[in-house]
Amino acid sequence: DAGVTQSPTHLIKTRGQQVTLRCSPKSGHDTVSWYQQALGQGPQFIFQYYEEEERQRGNFPDRFSGHQFPNYSSELNVNALLLGDSALYLCASSEGQLDQPQHFGDGTRLSIL
Amino acid sequence: DQQVKQNSPSLSVQEGRISILNCDYTNSMFDYFLWYKKYPAEGPTFLISISSIKDKNEDGRFTVFLNKSAKHLSLHIVPSQPGDSAVYFCAATNFGNEKLTFGTGTRLTIIP
């Protein structure tokens, strides 16, 4: 049973560029959430997708956008990259039921030069 | 505004002894709490959770205690093993929300 998978593992971009990160949820999970983890900090919630729609959003600018596909996989897009966007981006999936924990992938390490 | 706080950045414990990791929260709307463990180059792994209707939940060597009046929870690991060395994150949410709010983590080192 595959867990949450994310690609790519590492990515290097320059300021102003755009990036797309991908996530496949754990089998049986229909809800995908994205988090940003800066060095020395806990993960910060970006947004959550359910039934191909953004259900919740954290305190992140519109440069951060996402998409969920009919097979429940998801993409995170970041436009006009800033140096401060350098972080580990984590995807988490869940069954969408109450009191079920979110399961995380290993993340994509994004470095902005 | 840090709604979930882990005030100890690091903790060292002898193998076989008890490890106690602490977490405080300020948002009284939180009613579901989770602990995650993170190894380097891996994503957080779910350990144990507790809802606000309970004050204790056990799973093998791991026990989580919740004190709602103090807005405080703790994770007890006993006995501690070398494989427990990792960063531990406390997270909180409320039912129907699913957005997790994390603390900044505590690095636990188990000394053989």
CSV table of C-alpha atoms in Angstrom, one decimal, chain A residues 6-109:
chain,number,residue,atom,x,y,z
A,6,GLN,CA,5.7,13.7,-3.8
A,7,SER,CA,7.8,14.8,-6.8
A,8,PRO,CA,10.3,16.0,-7.3
A,9,THR,CA,12.4,15.4,-4.2
A,10,HIS,CA,14.6,18.5,-4.7
A,11,LEU,CA,14.3,21.5,-6.9
A,12,ILE,CA,16.4,24.6,-7.5
A,13,LYS,CA,14.8,27.7,-9.1
A,14,THR,CA,15.8,31.4,-9.4
A,15,ARG,CA,13.8,34.4,-8.2
A,16,GLY,CA,10.8,35.2,-10.4
A,17,GLN,CA,10.4,31.8,-11.8
A,18,GLN,CA,7.4,29.5,-11.4
A,19,VAL,CA,7.3,26.0,-10.0
A,20,THR,CA,4.9,23.1,-9.9
A,21,LEU,CA,5.1,20.4,-7.2
A,22,ARG,CA,3.1,17.2,-7.4
A,23,CYS,CA,1.5,14.9,-4.8
A,24,SER,CA,-0.3,11.5,-5.0
A,25,PRO,CA,-2.3,10.7,-1.9
A,26,LYS,CA,-2.4,7.5,0.1
A,27,SER,CA,-4.7,4.9,-1.4
A,28,GLY,CA,-8.3,5.5,-0.2
A,29,HIS,CA,-7.7,9.1,0.7
A,30,ASP,CA,-9.6,11.9,-1.0
A,31,THR,CA,-8.4,15.0,0.7
A,32,VAL,CA,-5.1,16.6,0.1
A,33,SER,CA,-3.4,19.4,2.2
A,34,TRP,CA,-0.2,21.3,1.5
A,35,TYR,CA,2.2,22.7,4.1
A,36,GLN,CA,5.3,24.8,3.9
A,37,GLN,CA,8.1,24.1,6.5
A,38,ALA,CA,10.8,26.6,6.8
A,39,LEU,CA,14.1,25.7,8.5
A,40,GLY,CA,13.7,25.3,12.2
A,41,GLN,CA,9.9,25.8,12.1
A,42,GLY,CA,6.8,23.6,12.2
A,43,PRO,CA,4.8,23.1,9.0
A,44,GLN,CA,2.5,25.9,8.0
A,45,PHE,CA,-0.8,25.2,6.4
A,46,ILE,CA,-1.1,26.5,2.8
A,47,PHE,CA,-4.4,25.1,1.6
A,48,GLN,CA,-6.6,22.0,1.4
A,49,TYR,CA,-8.3,20.3,-1.6
A,50,TYR,CA,-11.4,18.1,-1.5
A,51,GLU,CA,-13.6,17.1,-4.5
A,52,GLU,CA,-11.3,19.1,-6.8
A,53,GLU,CA,-12.0,22.3,-5.0
A,54,GLU,CA,-10.0,24.4,-2.5
A,55,ARG,CA,-11.8,23.9,0.8
A,56,GLN,CA,-9.6,25.9,3.1
A,57,ARG,CA,-6.7,28.3,2.8
A,58,GLY,CA,-4.0,29.5,5.2
A,59,ASN,CA,-2.3,32.8,5.3
A,60,PHE,CA,-0.4,32.6,2.0
A,61,PRO,CA,-0.5,35.0,-1.0
A,62,ASP,CA,-2.3,34.4,-4.2
A,63,ARG,CA,1.1,33.4,-5.8
A,64,PHE,CA,0.4,30.1,-4.2
A,65,SER,CA,-2.3,28.1,-6.1
A,66,GLY,CA,-3.3,24.5,-6.4
A,67,HIS,CA,-5.3,21.9,-8.2
A,68,GLN,CA,-6.8,18.6,-7.4
A,69,PHE,CA,-7.5,16.0,-10.2
A,70,PRO,CA,-10.3,13.5,-10.4
A,71,ASN,CA,-7.9,10.7,-9.2
A,72,TYR,CA,-7.4,12.9,-6.0
A,73,SER,CA,-3.7,13.7,-6.9
A,74,SER,CA,-2.8,17.4,-6.5
A,75,GLU,CA,-0.4,20.1,-7.6
A,76,LEU,CA,1.0,23.1,-5.8
A,77,ASN,CA,2.0,26.0,-8.1
A,78,VAL,CA,4.0,29.0,-6.9
A,79,ASN,CA,4.5,32.0,-9.2
A,80,ALA,CA,7.0,34.8,-9.1
A,81,LEU,CA,9.3,32.9,-6.7
A,82,LEU,CA,11.0,34.8,-3.8
A,83,LEU,CA,14.0,33.9,-1.8
A,84,GLY,CA,11.7,33.4,1.2
A,85,ASP,CA,9.9,30.6,-0.7
A,86,SER,CA,12.8,28.4,0.0
A,87,ALA,CA,11.4,25.6,2.2
A,88,LEU,CA,10.3,22.0,2.4
A,89,TYR,CA,6.9,21.6,0.9
A,90,LEU,CA,4.8,18.8,2.4
A,91,CYS,CA,1.7,17.2,1.1
A,92,ALA,CA,-0.6,15.4,3.4
A,93,SER,CA,-3.6,13.2,2.7
A,94,SER,CA,-6.6,12.0,4.7
A,95,GLU,CA,-9.9,10.2,4.4
A,96,GLY,CA,-11.9,13.3,4.9
A,97,GLN,CA,-13.5,11.8,8.0
A,98,LEU,CA,-13.4,13.4,11.4
A,99,ASP,CA,-10.6,12.3,13.8
A,100,GLN,CA,-8.6,10.6,11.1
A,101,PRO,CA,-4.9,11.7,11.1
A,102,GLN,CA,-3.3,13.3,8.1
A,103,HIS,CA,-0.5,11.2,6.5
A,104,PHE,CA,2.5,13.1,5.1
A,105,GLY,CA,4.8,12.5,2.1
A,106,ASP,CA,8.5,13.1,2.4
A,107,GLY,CA,8.3,16.5,0.8
A,108,THR,CA,9.9,18.5,-1.9
A,109,ARG,CA,12.9,20.6,-0.9
